[in-house]
XYZ file of C-alpha atoms in Angstrom:
763
model
C 0.000 0.000 0.000
C 1.044 3.587 -0.640
C 1.943 5.691 2.376
C -1.091 7.537 3.729
C -0.816 11.278 3.121
C -2.823 14.258 4.333
C -2.628 17.863 5.462
C -4.004 19.266 8.703
C -5.803 22.140 6.995
C -5.566 24.540 4.057
C -5.892 28.350 3.814
C -9.520 29.367 3.527
C -9.016 32.952 2.312
C -8.571 32.076 -1.372
C -5.622 32.653 -3.693
C -6.259 36.394 -3.910
C -8.217 36.892 -0.668
C -11.583 36.165 -2.273
C -13.119 35.355 1.119
C -11.934 38.653 2.600
C -13.620 40.720 -0.063
C -16.793 38.608 -0.006
C -17.081 38.967 3.777
C -16.592 42.710 3.707
C -19.187 43.130 0.955
C -21.628 41.067 2.993
C -20.972 43.063 6.160
C -21.636 46.265 4.229
C -24.946 44.860 3.027
C -23.804 44.963 -0.605
C -24.368 41.215 -1.109
C -26.621 38.562 0.389
C -25.812 35.336 2.190
C -26.307 33.257 -0.964
C -23.593 35.185 -2.802
C -21.270 34.847 0.193
C -21.870 31.098 0.340
C -21.096 30.753 -3.361
C -17.668 32.333 -2.908
C -16.937 30.029 0.030
C -18.064 26.926 -1.886
C -15.765 27.851 -4.744
C -12.779 28.163 -2.406
C -13.513 24.810 -0.756
C -13.927 23.054 -4.076
C -10.574 24.331 -5.313
C -8.853 23.373 -2.038
C -10.200 19.823 -2.040
C -9.405 19.333 -5.728
C -5.796 20.397 -5.096
C -5.426 17.688 -2.458
C -6.972 15.062 -4.723
C -4.864 16.089 -7.717
C -1.752 15.616 -5.592
C -3.003 12.114 -4.722
C -3.343 12.766 -0.998
C -5.172 9.990 0.805
C -7.719 12.354 2.322
C -9.307 15.698 1.589
C -9.341 17.564 4.877
C -12.822 18.922 5.626
C -13.853 21.303 8.393
C -10.826 23.566 8.041
C -12.952 26.270 6.422
C -14.027 29.017 8.846
C -15.935 32.235 8.344
C -14.052 34.051 11.101
C -11.882 31.562 12.969
C -12.180 27.843 13.639
C -12.626 28.176 17.412
C -15.646 30.421 16.909
C -16.929 27.898 14.371
C -16.586 25.187 17.028
C -18.582 27.325 19.462
C -21.478 27.523 17.022
C -21.219 23.808 16.217
C -21.683 23.164 19.946
C -24.512 25.694 20.301
C -22.324 27.619 22.717
C -23.131 31.298 22.134
C -22.814 34.079 24.758
C -26.244 34.964 26.129
C -26.054 38.552 24.881
C -25.869 37.241 21.319
C -28.556 34.566 21.541
C -31.517 35.241 19.284
C -33.081 31.890 18.583
C -31.339 29.305 16.414
C -27.786 30.461 15.599
C -27.035 31.461 12.028
C -24.184 33.105 10.152
C -25.051 36.537 11.517
C -24.893 35.105 15.047
C -21.328 34.071 14.352
C -20.426 37.525 13.091
C -22.036 39.234 16.107
C -19.941 37.134 18.490
C -16.773 37.838 16.528
C -17.299 41.502 15.663
C -19.789 42.818 18.206
C -22.711 45.017 17.341
C -22.867 48.728 17.933
C -25.795 50.531 19.496
C -26.509 52.263 16.207
C -26.750 49.061 14.191
C -28.929 47.046 16.539
C -31.123 49.733 18.113
C -30.117 48.477 21.562
C -27.487 49.140 24.176
C -24.860 47.413 22.053
C -23.480 43.886 22.168
C -19.781 43.528 22.841
C -17.738 41.100 20.790
C -16.123 38.245 22.665
C -12.451 38.654 23.480
C -9.902 37.739 20.845
C -6.406 36.441 21.442
C -3.515 34.803 19.610
C -3.633 31.110 18.699
C -0.712 29.809 20.772
C 2.515 31.406 19.478
C 1.203 32.249 15.993
C -0.150 35.453 14.487
C -3.538 33.847 13.948
C -6.324 35.007 16.287
C -9.313 33.200 17.729
C -12.452 34.307 19.522
C -12.224 33.200 23.160
C -15.145 30.971 24.250
C -17.006 32.300 27.296
C -18.083 29.803 29.943
C -20.670 30.026 32.726
C -21.730 27.398 35.243
C -25.093 26.748 33.567
C -23.745 26.350 30.016
C -25.271 23.630 27.888
C -23.969 22.193 24.648
C -25.993 20.801 21.768
C -25.472 20.528 18.039
C -26.833 23.719 16.537
C -24.656 24.542 13.543
C -24.494 22.090 10.669
C -21.642 23.626 8.666
C -19.187 20.784 9.394
C -21.643 18.066 8.404
C -22.823 19.980 5.354
C -19.245 20.308 4.144
C -18.586 16.584 4.662
C -21.562 15.839 2.412
C -20.428 18.522 -0.045
C -16.939 16.998 -0.335
C -18.275 13.464 -0.651
C -20.574 14.536 -3.468
C -17.497 15.874 -5.266
C -15.870 12.458 -4.983
C -13.423 13.036 -2.140
C -12.333 10.650 0.613
C -12.891 12.977 3.556
C -11.142 13.388 6.863
C -12.983 15.892 9.066
C -10.971 18.070 11.434
C -12.429 18.988 14.810
C -11.035 20.967 17.738
C -10.818 18.585 20.684
C -12.971 18.994 23.805
C -10.115 19.634 26.230
C -8.454 22.235 24.011
C -11.808 23.947 23.438
C -12.398 24.259 27.182
C -8.818 25.225 27.967
C -8.682 28.011 25.382
C -11.808 29.665 26.783
C -12.416 31.586 29.983
C -14.885 31.725 32.860
C -16.998 34.895 32.760
C -18.436 34.453 36.209
C -16.727 33.686 39.481
C -17.051 30.587 41.591
C -16.700 27.739 39.139
C -14.059 25.921 37.110
C -14.826 25.529 33.395
C -13.345 22.024 33.498
C -16.484 21.039 35.412
C -18.373 21.487 32.128
C -16.477 18.605 30.498
C -19.165 15.899 31.020
C -21.822 18.088 29.371
C -19.431 18.990 26.568
C -18.585 15.340 25.927
C -22.258 14.562 25.395
C -22.227 17.023 22.502
C -19.052 15.440 21.116
C -20.746 12.039 21.260
C -23.519 13.475 19.101
C -20.912 14.790 16.651
C -19.374 11.335 16.333
C -22.793 9.798 15.806
C -23.278 12.180 12.885
C -19.833 11.223 11.552
C -20.803 7.545 11.577
C -24.021 8.242 9.681
C -22.040 10.202 7.081
C -19.641 7.307 6.550
C -16.551 8.967 8.015
C -13.652 6.556 8.585
C -11.054 8.859 10.196
C -11.434 12.130 12.100
C -8.590 14.471 12.986
C -9.106 15.776 16.519
C -6.803 18.675 17.333
C -5.568 18.833 20.922
C -2.751 21.387 20.660
C -2.755 22.026 24.405
C -0.860 18.755 24.790
C 2.243 20.721 23.751
C 1.868 22.941 26.828
C 2.871 22.240 30.402
C -0.603 21.333 31.617
C -1.797 21.196 35.195
C -2.510 17.611 36.335
C -6.287 18.198 36.424
C -6.293 19.015 32.711
C -3.917 16.247 31.700
C -5.781 13.659 33.750
C -9.059 14.582 32.034
C -7.896 13.309 28.643
C -8.428 9.648 29.541
C -12.069 10.198 30.486
C -12.738 12.399 27.480
C -11.510 9.921 24.900
C -13.239 6.968 26.575
C -16.564 8.793 26.445
C -16.427 9.949 22.827
C -15.118 6.620 21.512
C -17.045 5.285 18.490
C -16.478 3.273 15.326
C -14.887 6.350 13.740
C -11.103 6.188 13.989
C -9.430 9.082 15.814
C -6.151 10.720 14.829
C -5.118 12.714 17.910
C -3.326 15.774 16.574
C -0.699 17.872 18.352
C 1.542 20.630 17.037
C 3.815 23.616 17.737
C 6.099 21.788 20.204
C 7.200 18.407 21.527
C 4.784 16.123 23.387
C 7.424 13.734 24.753
C 6.723 14.872 28.337
C 3.112 13.662 28.143
C 3.622 10.498 26.084
C 2.745 8.261 29.078
C -0.686 9.938 29.170
C -1.211 10.061 25.411
C -0.356 6.412 24.776
C -3.074 5.284 27.216
C -5.832 7.128 25.365
C -8.523 5.302 23.411
C -7.540 6.643 19.979
C -6.139 5.122 16.801
C -3.237 7.352 15.904
C -1.094 10.330 16.837
C 0.151 13.304 14.826
C 3.319 15.102 15.915
C 4.966 18.315 14.714
C 8.428 17.410 13.435
C 9.077 20.908 12.107
C 8.848 22.488 15.565
C 10.364 19.549 17.448
C 12.168 17.059 15.161
C 14.005 15.544 18.112
C 10.831 13.858 19.410
C 10.514 11.339 16.553
C 12.546 8.485 18.035
C 10.915 8.736 21.465
C 7.442 8.737 19.940
C 8.173 5.778 17.646
C 9.423 3.753 20.624
C 6.370 4.581 22.758
C 3.725 4.247 20.030
C 1.150 1.520 20.732
C 1.430 -1.322 18.220
C -2.000 -0.694 16.672
C -1.634 3.077 16.240
C -0.593 5.037 13.179
C 1.915 7.848 13.455
C 1.307 10.949 11.351
C 4.696 12.577 10.862
C 4.328 16.347 10.395
C 7.537 16.892 8.458
C 6.459 19.637 6.035
C 6.529 22.933 7.905
C 3.075 24.521 7.819
C 4.188 27.732 9.529
C 6.928 28.971 7.235
C 7.517 29.594 3.543
C 10.760 27.737 2.951
C 11.052 24.928 0.432
C 11.586 21.635 2.222
C 14.837 19.759 1.907
C 12.961 16.644 0.830
C 16.197 14.723 0.325
C 17.195 15.309 3.943
C 13.705 14.558 5.271
C 13.587 11.337 3.270
C 16.778 10.124 4.942
C 15.486 11.194 8.347
C 12.317 9.117 7.989
C 13.795 5.850 6.723
C 14.242 4.295 10.185
C 10.709 5.200 11.222
C 9.370 3.776 7.946
C 11.258 0.559 8.491
C 9.834 0.191 12.015
C 6.253 1.288 11.337
C 5.664 0.317 7.717
C 2.273 1.502 6.479
C 1.475 2.819 9.963
C 3.679 5.833 9.162
C 1.671 8.656 7.569
C 3.207 11.769 5.987
C 1.693 15.201 6.672
C 2.234 18.890 7.199
C 3.354 19.879 10.674
C 0.189 21.901 11.322
C -2.565 23.508 9.300
C -1.373 25.373 6.224
C -3.605 28.316 7.148
C -0.401 29.872 8.535
C 1.175 29.881 5.045
C 0.484 32.047 1.989
C -1.567 30.249 -0.643
C 0.308 29.948 -3.940
C 3.892 30.764 -4.885
C 2.977 30.544 -8.579
C 1.242 33.928 -8.291
C 4.528 35.661 -7.501
C 5.865 37.208 -10.721
C 8.419 39.665 -9.330
C 10.696 37.302 -7.408
C 14.052 36.409 -8.904
C 14.302 32.805 -10.062
C 16.938 32.105 -7.404
C 14.826 33.471 -4.564
C 11.621 31.871 -5.798
C 13.321 28.474 -5.750
C 13.829 28.858 -1.997
C 10.135 29.061 -1.168
C 7.050 26.864 -0.974
C 3.607 28.237 -0.135
C 0.578 26.133 0.822
C -0.089 24.810 -2.687
C 3.542 23.767 -3.079
C 3.629 22.179 0.379
C 0.776 19.861 -0.590
C 2.944 18.672 -3.480
C 5.908 18.242 -1.103
C 3.856 15.864 1.043
C 2.968 13.840 -2.037
C 6.492 13.608 -3.491
C 8.058 12.741 -0.118
C 5.613 9.896 0.513
C 6.238 8.424 -2.936
C 9.995 8.610 -2.412
C 9.599 6.920 0.950
C 7.846 4.039 -0.835
C 10.901 3.601 -3.044
C 9.623 5.286 -6.204
C 12.922 6.004 -7.994
C 11.469 8.890 -9.989
C 10.270 10.485 -6.754
C 13.630 9.912 -5.048
C 15.398 11.644 -7.941
C 12.868 14.490 -7.908
C 13.338 15.025 -4.157
C 17.095 15.324 -4.633
C 16.759 17.844 -7.470
C 14.030 19.795 -5.706
C 16.177 20.140 -2.579
C 19.307 21.418 -4.310
C 18.445 25.177 -4.316
C 17.858 25.185 -0.571
C 21.116 23.260 -0.038
C 23.091 25.623 -2.288
C 21.686 28.605 -0.409
C 23.676 27.649 2.696
C 26.920 28.642 0.952
C 25.679 31.899 -0.566
C 27.731 34.979 0.356
C 24.659 37.058 -0.528
C 22.815 35.304 2.308
C 25.662 35.142 4.814
C 27.303 38.571 5.045
C 30.708 38.770 6.679
C 30.252 42.371 7.891
C 26.986 41.591 9.677
C 28.330 38.425 11.238
C 31.466 40.198 12.422
C 29.441 42.894 14.160
C 27.221 40.280 15.775
C 30.215 38.275 16.956
C 31.366 41.321 18.916
C 28.048 41.729 20.781
C 28.644 42.119 24.514
C 26.895 43.410 27.632
C 27.971 46.998 27.012
C 26.088 47.059 23.709
C 22.823 46.862 25.668
C 23.510 49.637 28.192
C 22.266 53.210 28.136
C 24.863 55.750 29.202
C 22.864 56.690 32.332
C 20.320 55.081 34.673
C 16.640 56.020 34.472
C 16.641 58.508 37.371
C 19.441 60.493 35.766
C 17.847 60.242 32.318
C 14.494 61.457 33.647
C 16.174 64.578 35.045
C 17.810 65.378 31.688
C 14.592 64.697 29.760
C 12.547 66.939 32.025
C 14.921 69.830 31.369
C 15.099 69.304 27.606
C 11.471 68.435 26.816
C 9.696 70.796 29.242
C 6.532 68.696 29.224
C 3.551 69.382 31.522
C 2.112 67.011 34.104
C 0.130 64.231 32.390
C 1.674 64.826 28.955
C -0.570 63.851 26.062
C 0.462 61.951 22.947
C -0.690 59.236 20.557
C 0.747 55.820 19.756
C 1.950 56.752 16.276
C -0.361 56.189 13.341
C -3.200 58.466 12.262
C -6.137 57.662 9.941
C -5.055 56.286 6.598
C -7.599 57.500 4.093
C -8.256 55.907 0.725
C -6.276 58.774 -0.831
C -3.198 57.873 1.218
C -3.442 54.202 0.290
C -3.993 55.022 -3.371
C -0.928 57.273 -3.386
C 1.284 54.486 -2.019
C -0.165 51.997 -4.487
C 0.392 54.387 -7.401
C 4.014 54.864 -6.385
C 4.574 51.102 -6.137
C 3.075 50.609 -9.585
C 5.293 53.345 -10.999
C 2.342 55.562 -11.903
C 3.861 58.555 -10.102
C 7.476 59.662 -9.687
C 9.485 59.628 -6.470
C 9.236 63.432 -6.327
C 5.452 63.327 -6.726
C 5.182 60.686 -4.033
C 7.349 62.692 -1.642
C 5.236 65.803 -2.192
C 2.014 63.868 -1.578
C 3.240 62.252 1.651
C 4.629 65.555 2.924
C 1.184 67.024 2.357
C -0.312 64.270 4.541
C 2.292 64.890 7.235
C 1.662 68.633 7.154
C -2.068 68.056 7.575
C -1.510 65.591 10.435
C 0.830 67.940 12.321
C -1.574 70.872 11.910
C -4.482 68.827 13.269
C -2.446 67.709 16.302
C -1.445 71.270 17.119
C -5.077 72.385 16.912
C -6.092 69.513 19.179
C -3.454 70.579 21.703
C -1.383 67.413 22.066
C 1.954 67.817 23.843
C 4.057 65.288 21.909
C 3.308 64.904 18.212
C 3.905 62.207 15.617
C 4.205 62.399 11.845
C 1.276 59.992 11.335
C 3.000 57.216 9.323
C 1.289 57.998 6.012
C 4.209 56.407 4.172
C 3.789 53.076 5.962
C 1.541 50.289 4.751
C 2.297 48.166 7.811
C 4.436 48.670 10.891
C 6.647 45.677 10.012
C 6.488 45.533 6.221
C 7.700 49.130 5.966
C 10.937 48.273 7.772
C 11.305 45.016 5.836
C 11.195 47.054 2.630
C 13.894 49.377 3.927
C 16.315 46.869 5.427
C 18.669 44.615 3.484
C 17.966 40.929 4.122
C 14.196 40.824 3.591
C 12.028 39.705 0.696
C 8.464 40.967 0.285
C 5.795 39.336 -1.870
C 2.839 40.356 -4.008
C 0.294 37.806 -2.821
C 1.810 36.293 0.306
C -1.326 36.964 2.335
C -2.104 34.987 5.484
C -5.370 35.124 7.411
C -5.188 36.689 10.850
C -8.924 36.331 11.594
C -12.145 36.995 9.734
C -11.397 39.247 6.779
C -8.166 40.504 8.316
C -5.112 39.307 6.371
C -1.446 40.166 6.765
C 1.410 39.839 4.285
C 4.530 38.994 6.296
C 7.895 39.715 4.770
C 10.478 36.924 4.643
C 13.916 37.060 6.247
C 16.139 35.677 3.502
C 19.626 36.873 4.473
C 21.684 38.585 7.161
C 20.000 41.898 8.007
C 21.608 45.309 7.851
C 20.538 48.927 7.474
C 22.051 50.433 4.371
C 20.492 53.902 4.789
C 18.262 55.793 7.273
C 14.645 54.617 7.109
C 12.577 57.174 9.016
C 14.786 60.215 9.518
C 13.672 62.325 6.549
C 9.940 61.947 7.205
C 10.327 62.563 10.960
C 12.581 65.578 10.503
C 10.194 67.082 7.972
C 7.409 66.740 10.522
C 9.584 68.315 13.227
C 10.284 71.280 10.943
C 6.571 72.105 10.978
C 6.202 72.530 14.748
C 7.908 73.786 17.886
C 6.496 70.871 19.878
C 8.547 67.692 20.287
C 8.120 65.197 17.445
C 8.309 61.506 18.269
C 10.284 59.183 15.987
C 8.509 55.877 15.339
C 10.291 52.520 15.021
C 9.141 48.904 15.237
C 11.168 46.842 17.684
C 13.369 43.862 16.796
C 11.272 41.179 18.496
C 8.074 42.366 16.824
C 9.712 42.435 13.390
C 10.908 38.877 14.045
C 7.516 37.620 15.234
C 5.557 39.211 12.406
C 7.736 37.980 9.536
C 8.664 34.542 8.211
C 12.106 33.870 9.732
C 15.038 32.013 8.283
C 15.327 28.384 9.323
C 19.117 28.162 9.042
C 19.865 30.553 11.924
C 18.276 31.051 15.332
C 15.522 33.535 16.129
C 17.943 35.159 18.575
C 20.470 35.761 15.787
C 17.858 37.409 13.566
C 16.655 39.594 16.427
C 20.144 40.775 17.292
C 20.815 41.700 13.664
C 17.626 43.759 13.717
C 18.639 45.345 17.018
C 21.891 46.690 15.587
C 20.080 48.060 12.527
C 17.581 49.873 14.759
C 20.349 51.157 17.016
C 21.840 52.898 13.984
C 18.454 54.447 13.208
C 18.117 55.718 16.780
C 21.557 57.325 16.498
C 20.610 59.108 13.284
C 17.252 60.295 14.627
C 18.739 61.885 17.719
C 21.598 63.366 15.704
C 18.911 65.053 13.600
C 17.346 66.598 16.705
C 14.596 64.051 17.500
C 14.586 63.745 21.295
C 11.707 61.265 21.701
C 11.874 57.891 19.934
C 9.308 55.109 20.271
C 10.430 51.520 19.670
C 7.255 49.435 19.589
C 7.299 45.876 20.914
C 3.661 44.683 20.839
C 4.747 41.106 20.083
C 7.199 40.509 22.903
C 4.632 38.609 24.994
C 3.357 36.485 22.129
C 6.897 35.419 21.265
C 7.085 33.347 24.445
C 7.765 29.640 23.862
C 4.876 27.319 24.707
C 6.619 25.654 27.622
C 7.185 27.732 30.744
C 10.614 26.236 31.298
C 11.777 27.887 28.067
C 10.497 31.380 28.921
C 13.534 32.672 30.783
C 15.973 32.013 27.946
C 13.695 33.704 25.398
C 13.017 36.731 27.591
C 16.721 37.190 28.273
C 17.630 37.604 24.602
C 14.408 39.406 23.665
C 14.904 42.037 26.365
C 18.583 42.335 25.528
C 17.766 42.947 21.848
C 15.424 45.800 22.737
C 18.084 47.316 24.956
C 20.648 47.052 22.150
C 18.193 48.925 19.907
C 17.945 51.777 22.402
C 21.491 51.744 23.760
C 22.809 54.576 21.602
C 20.186 56.994 22.952
C 21.706 59.836 24.976
C 20.339 60.565 28.471
C 18.238 63.449 27.132
C 16.692 61.227 24.421
C 13.494 59.719 25.751
C 12.818 56.140 24.633
C 9.186 55.012 24.508
C 7.796 51.561 23.782
C 4.273 50.294 23.204
C 2.725 46.908 23.983
C -0.665 45.580 22.945
C -3.206 43.545 24.910
C -1.142 41.267 27.074
C -1.111 39.465 30.389
C 1.759 41.372 31.954
C 1.803 39.595 35.322
C 4.025 36.726 34.225
C 6.557 38.928 32.399
C 6.393 42.182 34.375
C 10.023 41.881 35.501
C 11.083 41.547 31.859
C 8.939 44.532 30.872
C 10.721 46.560 33.533
C 14.074 45.215 32.353
C 13.477 46.816 28.939
C 14.269 50.051 30.784
C 12.211 52.175 28.398
C 11.727 55.681 29.750
C 8.011 55.497 28.920
C 5.851 52.452 28.201
C 2.377 52.799 26.712
C -0.033 49.878 27.086
C -3.624 49.013 26.224
C -5.677 49.159 29.412
C -8.988 50.861 28.650
C -10.743 47.636 27.654
C -9.897 46.134 31.045
C -10.898 49.350 32.864
C -7.285 49.806 33.976
C -7.132 46.357 35.585
C -3.912 45.556 33.696
C -2.233 48.258 35.749
C -2.456 45.980 38.782
C 0.649 44.184 37.565
C 2.594 47.445 37.318
C 1.387 48.586 40.752
C 2.246 45.310 42.515
C 5.674 45.249 40.883
C 6.262 48.936 41.698
C 7.138 49.704 38.103
C 9.885 52.360 38.266
C 9.590 54.280 34.974
C 6.869 56.321 33.274
C 3.737 54.727 31.891
C 0.923 55.699 29.536
C -2.143 53.523 30.138
C -4.434 53.823 27.126
C -7.549 55.788 28.096
C -9.814 54.713 25.254
C -10.209 51.596 23.142
C -9.565 52.441 19.503
C -10.556 48.904 18.422
C -14.187 49.282 19.450
C -16.639 48.349 16.650
C -18.868 51.253 17.670
C -19.127 54.017 15.074
C -18.460 56.679 16.033
C -16.115 55.584 18.798
C -15.776 58.776 20.848
C -15.192 58.578 24.627
C -16.462 61.530 26.620
C -14.236 63.705 28.806
C -15.662 62.398 32.058
C -14.982 58.784 31.075
C -11.354 59.577 30.296
C -10.995 61.541 33.535
C -12.326 58.585 35.480
C -9.771 56.242 33.926
C -6.875 58.628 34.523
C -7.931 59.053 38.152
C -8.083 55.289 38.532
C -4.605 54.989 36.999
C -3.303 57.653 39.391
C -4.232 55.441 42.355
C -1.785 52.841 41.049
C 1.002 54.896 39.419
C 2.353 58.229 40.764
C 0.768 61.012 38.718
C 4.130 62.572 37.877
C 4.983 59.366 35.978
C 1.687 59.091 34.071
C 1.103 59.865 30.399
C -2.272 60.214 28.675
C -2.779 58.500 25.306
C -5.086 56.214 23.299
C -4.444 52.511 23.722
C -3.197 51.866 20.175
C -2.532 53.476 16.816
C -5.349 55.349 15.059
C -4.717 54.049 11.551
C -8.094 52.307 11.225
C -10.314 55.134 12.514
C -11.668 58.137 10.624
C -10.557 61.721 11.141
C -13.812 63.037 12.592
C -13.965 60.619 15.506
C -10.183 60.740 15.958
C -10.089 64.508 16.356
C -13.090 64.605 18.684
C -11.703 61.801 20.836
C -8.273 63.399 21.120
C -9.780 66.769 22.024
C -11.628 65.029 24.848
C -8.376 63.333 25.878
C -6.516 66.667 25.992
C -9.345 68.353 27.887
C -9.412 65.581 30.505
C -5.643 65.857 31.014
C -5.829 69.657 31.401
C -8.566 69.417 34.015
C -6.718 66.801 36.035
C -3.439 68.744 36.056
C -4.998 70.971 38.685
C -7.020 68.403 40.645
C -4.464 65.582 40.882
C -1.507 67.667 42.073
């Protein structure tokens, strides 16, 4: 028999983001649900056909999601927050839970969206399930079963994918006190039994049940619950228990006692676990080897992977399956669409479509197909040759990195001394007001950038247009009365992609889009070589803005850890190496900004928390080099140069000492959504430097989103009970890029007015 092959999931956005545009048209009311469903059906059909054409053993079904797959699971289980329940759940129910509903659109008091957070250590987001003690679960959403029937009618051998019951519970949260959501497991398992009954009736042979929490360091109560769960839901349908993103060797004694039929492991994230898993695998189980990396864009060295799997193949025979490491939703869709890459560079990459083919060729080679063996060797040669490229490995960059020492991460003065210098130079009032960096990007701004990229306008015309945007932004800020201004970032399409385009060592793409959630897609750049800054990146725009005002202008940079986390990294060097290369490049930019007279520089690190490894025991090592890289970025700043940083929604408690170790003069964080509760961590730790807790939530779906003065005052007063008022800043909780000018100006005027009032009452 041929080796069984499959993937864990495929991108659902479409080759050119067809789902994104269909969703947004539907949300605007420009199309109806039938038109939306037609677009989705077309995407699914193409995805399944690709898998069949590559002779995979299964077409994976259930990986399509309208917003995210966890929210889809919630609707499958009939588990909808009470505020969104309006009879039998439908597609609009799903969108209300994911996006919220404003007072204006529903004629009510408004319905808040459920919280959203990152899917483990990826840039994909999911809607957090909300649990209460009286929750019930029953099948209410037939999408999964409908799609199984749809795929079968198209002639596919289906393998449904389903988020496992323990991971579903674990990834949610209790929204009332006094109970543990794990107590809901028996009720939840009843619903899963009903799902398996439906699978049997539909003729399903294998189901992929994802339990990614098995890669975490679970508390005993969670780990011990797996045995019960998989005894209860056992049926005639065979279960492939699926794990990914890290090793599961620690919990093999628990896993191998479960009533399942096979195990999938991620050999891209943790290749070292293969031998241990093969030794421990029960004799009747299959092992799905996730050898094709679903989270990165690099072409696989199929020749090397073939050699690495031979022993396992010899021991397991047909019980060894070949697969992607995780769902391919984390990869761009199709490399064939890229027409502007050099032939050399293009031969280094594989997007989702190409990774499906890699699975197929590798399995055939493993069976001894000589043509496939020869193909794998030829296919792998470009990625092997790349290792010796002097274009990739730059002696000057490596020499600078080799000299990195503790002094490279030190400011020339401690915070107390710096604060004294900055107070004299900046002359800022109590409760200084500022923004996080970006201002509304109108369609005109986006069209100007696009025209420049297409070559429709000259460099001089582009510069004039962007300077006009900056001039307008500075004028508006002065009229609002802000104390520290920004240039507005009109020249930036994305806070990471902009720097990738201006640093040597990155490759950007035309269609390398990856779904973040719902209709939101990102296009990460790719780190292809050693990174260096060949010329200043932000100095001209920032200095032009400073020339328009007497008020201090803040330079805006994206930090090294965030650039790392929000790009596709190299696989031939460590993440620490890439981050340190970025840190030196940013240090040079800081030096040039302050030399040009910019005395406030913000180095954003919103991704530092999400970069944490999955296992707690690995946190300290990561935080050490991540913090050090930030400090290297800022180390050239003189005492009178004030360094700011910004962090997005994050549980700060577990990393508060590392946040303090960044030694930024000012940190701005998102706290309005939690009503300043996130400040508890900073209060308990006695955070020593200045802090700007965001005083209104710019991500609210309400339109207009304008907080009143009294509301802002209340939040500032609450913050002042936790942080000394002389160390408080007043700012929104994130950039204003996605809002419109009318609400932005009104909101910021309210923010400035609240700060002015409190300067007299809080002294």
